[in-house]
Coordinates of N, CA and C and ligand atoms in Angstrom, one line a residue:
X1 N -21.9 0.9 -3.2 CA -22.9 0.3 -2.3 C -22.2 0.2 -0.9
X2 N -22.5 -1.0 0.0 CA -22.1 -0.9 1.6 C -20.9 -1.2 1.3
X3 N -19.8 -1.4 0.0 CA -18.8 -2.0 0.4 C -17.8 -0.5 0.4
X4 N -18.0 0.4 -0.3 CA -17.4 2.2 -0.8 C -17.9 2.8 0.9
X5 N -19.0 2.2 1.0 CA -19.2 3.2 2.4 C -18.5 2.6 3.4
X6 N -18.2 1.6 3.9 CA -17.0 0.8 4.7 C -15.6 1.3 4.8
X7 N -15.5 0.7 3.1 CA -13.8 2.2 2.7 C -14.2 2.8 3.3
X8 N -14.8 4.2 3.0 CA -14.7 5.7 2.6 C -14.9 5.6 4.4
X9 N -15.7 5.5 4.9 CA -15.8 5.5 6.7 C -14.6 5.2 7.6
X10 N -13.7 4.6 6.8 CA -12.8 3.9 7.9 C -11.7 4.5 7.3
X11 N -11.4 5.4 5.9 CA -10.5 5.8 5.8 C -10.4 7.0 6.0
X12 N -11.5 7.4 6.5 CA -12.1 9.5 6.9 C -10.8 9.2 7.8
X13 N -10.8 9.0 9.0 CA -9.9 9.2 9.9 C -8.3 8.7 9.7
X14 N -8.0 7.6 9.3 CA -6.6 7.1 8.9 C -6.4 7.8 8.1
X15 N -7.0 8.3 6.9 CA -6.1 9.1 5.7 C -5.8 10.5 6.4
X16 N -6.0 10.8 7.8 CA -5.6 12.0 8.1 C -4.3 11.6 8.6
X17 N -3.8 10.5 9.0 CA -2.6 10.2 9.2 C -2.0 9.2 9.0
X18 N -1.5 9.9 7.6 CA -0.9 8.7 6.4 C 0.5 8.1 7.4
X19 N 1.5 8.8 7.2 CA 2.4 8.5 7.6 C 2.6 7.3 9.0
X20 N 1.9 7.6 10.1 CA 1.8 6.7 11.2 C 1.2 5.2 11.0
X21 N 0.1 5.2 10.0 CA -0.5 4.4 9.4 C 0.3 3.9 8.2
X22 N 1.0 4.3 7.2 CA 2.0 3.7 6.7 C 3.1 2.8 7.4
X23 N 3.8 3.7 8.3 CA 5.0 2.8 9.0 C 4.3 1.2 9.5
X24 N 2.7 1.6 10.5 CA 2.7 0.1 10.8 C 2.6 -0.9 9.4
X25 N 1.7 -0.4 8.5 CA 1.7 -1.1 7.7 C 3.2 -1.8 7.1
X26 N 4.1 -0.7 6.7 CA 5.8 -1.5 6.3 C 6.5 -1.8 7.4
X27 N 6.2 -2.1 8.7 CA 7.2 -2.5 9.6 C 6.5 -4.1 9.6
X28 N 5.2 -4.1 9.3 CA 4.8 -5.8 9.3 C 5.2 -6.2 7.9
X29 N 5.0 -5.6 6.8 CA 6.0 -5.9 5.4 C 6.7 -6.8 5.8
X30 N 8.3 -5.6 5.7 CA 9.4 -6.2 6.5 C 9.2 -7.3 7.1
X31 N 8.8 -7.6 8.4 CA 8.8 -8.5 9.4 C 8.0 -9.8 8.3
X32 N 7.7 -9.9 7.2 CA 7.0 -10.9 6.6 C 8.0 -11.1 5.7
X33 N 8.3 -10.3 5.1 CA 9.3 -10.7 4.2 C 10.7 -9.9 4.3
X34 N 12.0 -9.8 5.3 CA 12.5 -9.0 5.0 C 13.5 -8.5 4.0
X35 N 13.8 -9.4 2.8 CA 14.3 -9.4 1.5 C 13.9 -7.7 1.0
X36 N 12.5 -7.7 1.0 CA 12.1 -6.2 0.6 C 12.8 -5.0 0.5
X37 N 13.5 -4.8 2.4 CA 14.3 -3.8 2.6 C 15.3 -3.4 1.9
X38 N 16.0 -4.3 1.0 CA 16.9 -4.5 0.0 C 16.9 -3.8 -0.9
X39 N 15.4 -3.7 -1.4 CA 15.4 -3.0 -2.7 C 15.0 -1.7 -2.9
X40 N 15.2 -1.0 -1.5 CA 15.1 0.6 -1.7 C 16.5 0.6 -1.3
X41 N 16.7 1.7 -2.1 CA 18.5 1.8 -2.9 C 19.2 2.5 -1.1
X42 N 18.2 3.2 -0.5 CA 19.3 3.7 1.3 C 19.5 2.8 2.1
X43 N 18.6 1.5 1.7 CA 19.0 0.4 2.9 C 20.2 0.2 3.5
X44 N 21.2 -0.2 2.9 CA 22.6 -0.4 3.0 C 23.4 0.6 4.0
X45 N 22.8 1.8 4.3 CA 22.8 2.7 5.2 C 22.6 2.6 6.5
X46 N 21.4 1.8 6.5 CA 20.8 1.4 8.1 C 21.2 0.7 8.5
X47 N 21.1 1.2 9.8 CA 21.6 0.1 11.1 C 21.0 -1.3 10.9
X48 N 19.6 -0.3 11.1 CA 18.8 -1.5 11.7 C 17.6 -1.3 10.7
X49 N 16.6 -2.4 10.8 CA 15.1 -2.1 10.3 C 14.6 -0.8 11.0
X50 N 14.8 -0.9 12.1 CA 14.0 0.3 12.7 C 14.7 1.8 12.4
X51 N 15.9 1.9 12.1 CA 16.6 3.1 11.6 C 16.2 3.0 10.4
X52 N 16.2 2.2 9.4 CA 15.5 2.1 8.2 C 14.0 2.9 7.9
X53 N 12.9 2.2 9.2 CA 11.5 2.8 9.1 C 11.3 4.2 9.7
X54 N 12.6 4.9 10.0 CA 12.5 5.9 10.2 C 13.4 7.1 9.2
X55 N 13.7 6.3 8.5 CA 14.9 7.6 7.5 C 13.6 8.7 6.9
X56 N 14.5 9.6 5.7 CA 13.4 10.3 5.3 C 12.9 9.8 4.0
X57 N 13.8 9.3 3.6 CA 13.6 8.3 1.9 C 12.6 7.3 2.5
X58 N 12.7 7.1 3.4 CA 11.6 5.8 3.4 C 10.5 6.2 4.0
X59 N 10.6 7.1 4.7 CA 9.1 7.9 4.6 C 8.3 8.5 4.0
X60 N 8.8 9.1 2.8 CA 8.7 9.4 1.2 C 7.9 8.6 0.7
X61 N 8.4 6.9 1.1 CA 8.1 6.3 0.3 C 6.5 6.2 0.9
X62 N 6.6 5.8 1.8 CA 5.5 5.3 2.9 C 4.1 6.5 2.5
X63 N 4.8 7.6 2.4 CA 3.6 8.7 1.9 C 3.2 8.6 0.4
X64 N 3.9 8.2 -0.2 CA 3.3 8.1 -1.7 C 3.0 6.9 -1.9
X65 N 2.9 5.6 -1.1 CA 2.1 4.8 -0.9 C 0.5 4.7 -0.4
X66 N 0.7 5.7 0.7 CA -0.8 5.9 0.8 C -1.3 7.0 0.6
X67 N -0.6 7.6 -0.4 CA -1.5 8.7 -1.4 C -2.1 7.9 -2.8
X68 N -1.5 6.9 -3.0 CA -2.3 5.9 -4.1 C -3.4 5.3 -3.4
X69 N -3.1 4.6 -1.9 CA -4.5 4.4 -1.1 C -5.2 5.5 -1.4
X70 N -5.1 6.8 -0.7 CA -6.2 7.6 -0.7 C -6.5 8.0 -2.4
X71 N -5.8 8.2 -3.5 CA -6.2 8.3 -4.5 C -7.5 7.0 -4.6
X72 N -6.9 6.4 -4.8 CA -7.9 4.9 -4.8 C -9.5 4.9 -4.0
X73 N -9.6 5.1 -2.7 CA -10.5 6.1 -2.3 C -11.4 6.9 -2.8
X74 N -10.5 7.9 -3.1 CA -11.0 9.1 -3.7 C -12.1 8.5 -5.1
X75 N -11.3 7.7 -5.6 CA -11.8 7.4 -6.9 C -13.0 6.1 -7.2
X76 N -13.5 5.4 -6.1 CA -14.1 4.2 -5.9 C -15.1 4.3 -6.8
X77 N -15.9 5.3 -7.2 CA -16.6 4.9 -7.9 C -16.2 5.1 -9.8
X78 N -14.8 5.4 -10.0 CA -14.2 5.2 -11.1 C -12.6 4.9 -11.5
X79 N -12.5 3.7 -10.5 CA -11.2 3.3 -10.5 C -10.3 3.1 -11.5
X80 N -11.3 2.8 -12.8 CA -10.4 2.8 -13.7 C -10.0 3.7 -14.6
X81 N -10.3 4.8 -13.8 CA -9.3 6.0 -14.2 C -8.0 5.9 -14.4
X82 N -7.6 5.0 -12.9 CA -6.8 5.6 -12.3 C -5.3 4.1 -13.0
X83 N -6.4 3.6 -14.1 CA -5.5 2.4 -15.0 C -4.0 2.8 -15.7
X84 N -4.2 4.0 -16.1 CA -2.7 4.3 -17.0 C -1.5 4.5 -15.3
X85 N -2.1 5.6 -14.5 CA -1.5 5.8 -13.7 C -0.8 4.9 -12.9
X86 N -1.6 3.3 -12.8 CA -1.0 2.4 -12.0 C -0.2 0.9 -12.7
X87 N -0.8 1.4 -14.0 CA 0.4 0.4 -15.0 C 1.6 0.8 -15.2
X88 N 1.7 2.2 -15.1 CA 3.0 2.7 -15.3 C 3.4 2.5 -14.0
X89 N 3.0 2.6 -13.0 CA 3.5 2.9 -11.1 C 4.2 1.4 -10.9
X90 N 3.2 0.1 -11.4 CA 3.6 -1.3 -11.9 C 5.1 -1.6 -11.8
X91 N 4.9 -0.8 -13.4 CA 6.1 -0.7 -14.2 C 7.7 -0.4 -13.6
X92 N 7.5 1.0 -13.2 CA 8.2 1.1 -12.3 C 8.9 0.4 -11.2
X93 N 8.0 -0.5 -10.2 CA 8.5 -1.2 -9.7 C 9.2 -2.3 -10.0
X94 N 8.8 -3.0 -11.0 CA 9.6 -3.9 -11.9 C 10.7 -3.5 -12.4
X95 N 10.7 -2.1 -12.7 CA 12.3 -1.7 -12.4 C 13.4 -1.2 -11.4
X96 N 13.0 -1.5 -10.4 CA 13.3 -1.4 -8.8 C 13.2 -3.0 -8.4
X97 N 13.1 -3.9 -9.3 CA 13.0 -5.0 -8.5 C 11.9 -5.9 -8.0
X98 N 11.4 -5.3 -7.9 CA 10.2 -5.3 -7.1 C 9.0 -7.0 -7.6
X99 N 8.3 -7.9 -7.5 CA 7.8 -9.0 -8.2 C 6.6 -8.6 -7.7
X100 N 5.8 -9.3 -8.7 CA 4.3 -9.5 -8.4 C 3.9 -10.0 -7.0
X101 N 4.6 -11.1 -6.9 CA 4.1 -11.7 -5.6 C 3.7 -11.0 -4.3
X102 N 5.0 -9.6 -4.5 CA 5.1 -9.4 -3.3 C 3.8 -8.3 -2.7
X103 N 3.4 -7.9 -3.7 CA 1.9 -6.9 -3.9 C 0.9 -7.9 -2.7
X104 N 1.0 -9.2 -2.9 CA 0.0 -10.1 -1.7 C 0.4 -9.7 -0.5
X105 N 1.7 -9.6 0.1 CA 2.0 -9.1 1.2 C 1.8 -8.0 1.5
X106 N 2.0 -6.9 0.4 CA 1.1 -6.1 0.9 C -0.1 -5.6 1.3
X107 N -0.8 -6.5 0.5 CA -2.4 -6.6 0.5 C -2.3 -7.1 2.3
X108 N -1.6 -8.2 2.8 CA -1.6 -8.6 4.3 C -0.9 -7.6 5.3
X109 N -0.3 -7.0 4.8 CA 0.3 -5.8 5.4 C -0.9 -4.7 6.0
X110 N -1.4 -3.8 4.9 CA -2.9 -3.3 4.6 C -3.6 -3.8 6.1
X111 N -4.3 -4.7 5.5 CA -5.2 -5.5 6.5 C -4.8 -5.3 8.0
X112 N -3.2 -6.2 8.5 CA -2.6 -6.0 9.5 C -3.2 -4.3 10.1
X113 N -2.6 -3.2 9.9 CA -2.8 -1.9 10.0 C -4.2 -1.4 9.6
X114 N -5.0 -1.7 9.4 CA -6.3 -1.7 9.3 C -6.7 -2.4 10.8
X115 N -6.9 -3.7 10.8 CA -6.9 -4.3 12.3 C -6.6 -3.5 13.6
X116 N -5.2 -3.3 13.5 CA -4.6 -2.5 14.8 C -5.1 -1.1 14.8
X117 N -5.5 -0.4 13.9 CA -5.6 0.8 14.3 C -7.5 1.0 14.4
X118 N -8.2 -0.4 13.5 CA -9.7 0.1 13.1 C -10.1 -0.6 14.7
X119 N -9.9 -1.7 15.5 CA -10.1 -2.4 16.6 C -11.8 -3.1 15.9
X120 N -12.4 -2.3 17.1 CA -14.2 -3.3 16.8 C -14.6 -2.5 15.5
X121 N -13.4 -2.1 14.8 CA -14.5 -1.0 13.7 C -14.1 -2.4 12.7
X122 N -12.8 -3.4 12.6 CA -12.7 -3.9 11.7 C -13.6 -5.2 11.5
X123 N -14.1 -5.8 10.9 CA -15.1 -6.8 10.8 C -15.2 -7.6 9.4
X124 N -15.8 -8.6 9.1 CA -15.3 -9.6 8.0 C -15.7 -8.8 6.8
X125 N -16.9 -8.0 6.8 CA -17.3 -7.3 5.5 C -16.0 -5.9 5.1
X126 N -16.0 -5.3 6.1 CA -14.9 -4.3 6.2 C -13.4 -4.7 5.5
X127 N -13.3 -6.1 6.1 CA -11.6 -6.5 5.4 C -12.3 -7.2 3.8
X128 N -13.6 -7.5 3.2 CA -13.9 -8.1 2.0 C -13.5 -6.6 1.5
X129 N -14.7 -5.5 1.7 CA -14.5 -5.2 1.1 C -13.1 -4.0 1.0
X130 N -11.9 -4.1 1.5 CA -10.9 -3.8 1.3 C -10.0 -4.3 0.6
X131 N -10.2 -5.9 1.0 CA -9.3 -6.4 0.3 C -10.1 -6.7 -1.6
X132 N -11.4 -6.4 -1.8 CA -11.4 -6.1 -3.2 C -11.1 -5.0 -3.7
X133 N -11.2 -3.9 -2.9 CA -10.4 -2.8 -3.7 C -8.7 -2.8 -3.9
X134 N -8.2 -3.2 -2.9 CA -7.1 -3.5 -3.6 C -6.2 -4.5 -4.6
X135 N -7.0 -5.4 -4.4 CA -7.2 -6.6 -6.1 C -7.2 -5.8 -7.0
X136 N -8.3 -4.6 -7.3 CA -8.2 -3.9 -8.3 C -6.8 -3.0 -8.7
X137 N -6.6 -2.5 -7.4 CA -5.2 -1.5 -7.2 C -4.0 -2.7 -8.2
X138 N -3.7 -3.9 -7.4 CA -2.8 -4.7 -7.4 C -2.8 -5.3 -8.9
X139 N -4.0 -5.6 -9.7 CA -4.3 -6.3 -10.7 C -3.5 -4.9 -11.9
X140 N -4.2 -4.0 -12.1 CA -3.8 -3.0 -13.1 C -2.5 -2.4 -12.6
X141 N -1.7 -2.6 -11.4 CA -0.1 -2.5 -10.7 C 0.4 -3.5 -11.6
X142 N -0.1 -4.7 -11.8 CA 0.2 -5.9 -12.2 C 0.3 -5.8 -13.7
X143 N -0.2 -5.5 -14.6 CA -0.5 -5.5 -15.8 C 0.7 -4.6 -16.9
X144 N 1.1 -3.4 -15.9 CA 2.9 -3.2 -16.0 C 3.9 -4.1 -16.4
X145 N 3.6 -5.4 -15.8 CA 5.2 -6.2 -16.1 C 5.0 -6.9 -17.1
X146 N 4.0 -7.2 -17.8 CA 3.8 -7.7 -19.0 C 4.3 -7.0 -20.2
X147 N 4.1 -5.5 -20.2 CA 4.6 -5.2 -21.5 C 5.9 -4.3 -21.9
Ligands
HEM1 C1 8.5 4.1 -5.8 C2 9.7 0.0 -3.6 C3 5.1 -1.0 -2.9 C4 3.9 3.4 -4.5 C5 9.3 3.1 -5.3 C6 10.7 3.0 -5.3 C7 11.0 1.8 -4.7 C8 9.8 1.2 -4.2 C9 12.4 1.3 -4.4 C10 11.7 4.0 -5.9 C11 12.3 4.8 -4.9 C12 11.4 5.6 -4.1 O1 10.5 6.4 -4.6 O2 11.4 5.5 -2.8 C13 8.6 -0.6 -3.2 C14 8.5 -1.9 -2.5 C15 7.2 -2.2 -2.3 C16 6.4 -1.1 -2.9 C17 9.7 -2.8 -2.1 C18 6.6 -3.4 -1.7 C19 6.4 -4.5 -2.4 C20 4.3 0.1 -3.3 C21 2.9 0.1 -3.3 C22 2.6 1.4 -3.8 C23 3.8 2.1 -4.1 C24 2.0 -1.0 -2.8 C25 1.2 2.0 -4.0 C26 0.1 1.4 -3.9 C27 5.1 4.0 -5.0 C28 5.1 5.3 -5.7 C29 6.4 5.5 -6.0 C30 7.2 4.3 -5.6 C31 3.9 6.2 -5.9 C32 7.0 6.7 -6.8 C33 7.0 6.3 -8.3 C34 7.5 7.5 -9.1 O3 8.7 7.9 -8.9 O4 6.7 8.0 -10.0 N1 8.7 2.0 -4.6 N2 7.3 -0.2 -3.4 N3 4.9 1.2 -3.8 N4 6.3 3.4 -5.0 FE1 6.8 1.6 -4.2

């Protein structure tokens, strides 16, 4: 319904540039919680955060971040396809460290970069219904650390 056409409208244009749209997204991360930076294994390398958001490992990462966005997308009208793929993705991070909690900041991260880059496109129905699709993302991410 109006909430897939919202997504799918506002992510036509940003999913053509993941990458730029990634960084703002993990540079407000960071700046929210900077503990985070810690737990990708090249940190200890960088100078700085900002030598950090620009290595190539962490751009890697930043792209396979929002290739789960755009998967997610892609898939709105059968997200729960996309259930084994993201209990294991979960999983994985729970072996990197990684806590449930921190998935909420990203959810505010998201949003943040949505805002800056959508301007008068972003509006209260636009961030509902984003921020329920990623509940969904986040909940079956979630369901990983349990077993
Ligand atoms: C892998 C950290 C959030 C998607 C990784 C790795 C680390 C990491 C350390 C392994 C090394 C690497 O591939 O760079 C984090 C941290 C996050 C976060 C600190 C913030 C809380 C997310 C989110 C998504 C995501 C929200 C997608 C919605 C991925 C994917 C991989 C990955 C697809 C590769 C998994 C594989 O090797 O199969 N992450 N991540 N990450 N992350 Fe994240």
């Amino acid at each position: 319904g109006k909430d897939k056409e919202l997504i799918r409208g506002s992510w036509e244009s940003l999913g053509k540039n993941k990458v730029p749209h990634g960084v703002i997204m993990f540079s407000r991360l960071f700046e929210l919680d900077p503990a985070l930076l810690s737990l990708f294994h090249y940190s200890p390398n960088c100078g700085s955060t900002q030598d950090c958001l620009s290595s190539p490992e962490f751009l890697e990462h930043v792209t396979k971040v929002m290739l789960v966005i755009d998967a997610a997308v892609s898939h709105l009208d059968d997200l729960h396809s996309l259930e084994d793929f993201l209990l294991n993705l979960g999983r994985k991070h729970q072996a990197v460290g990684v806590n449930t909690q921190s998935f909420a900041m990203v959810g505010e991260s998201l949003l943040y970069m949505l805002q800056c880059s959508l301007g008068q496109a972003y509006t209260a129905p636009l961030r509902q219904a984003w921020l329920n699709m990623y509940s969904i993302v986040v909940a079956a991410m979630s369901r990983g650390w349990a077993k």
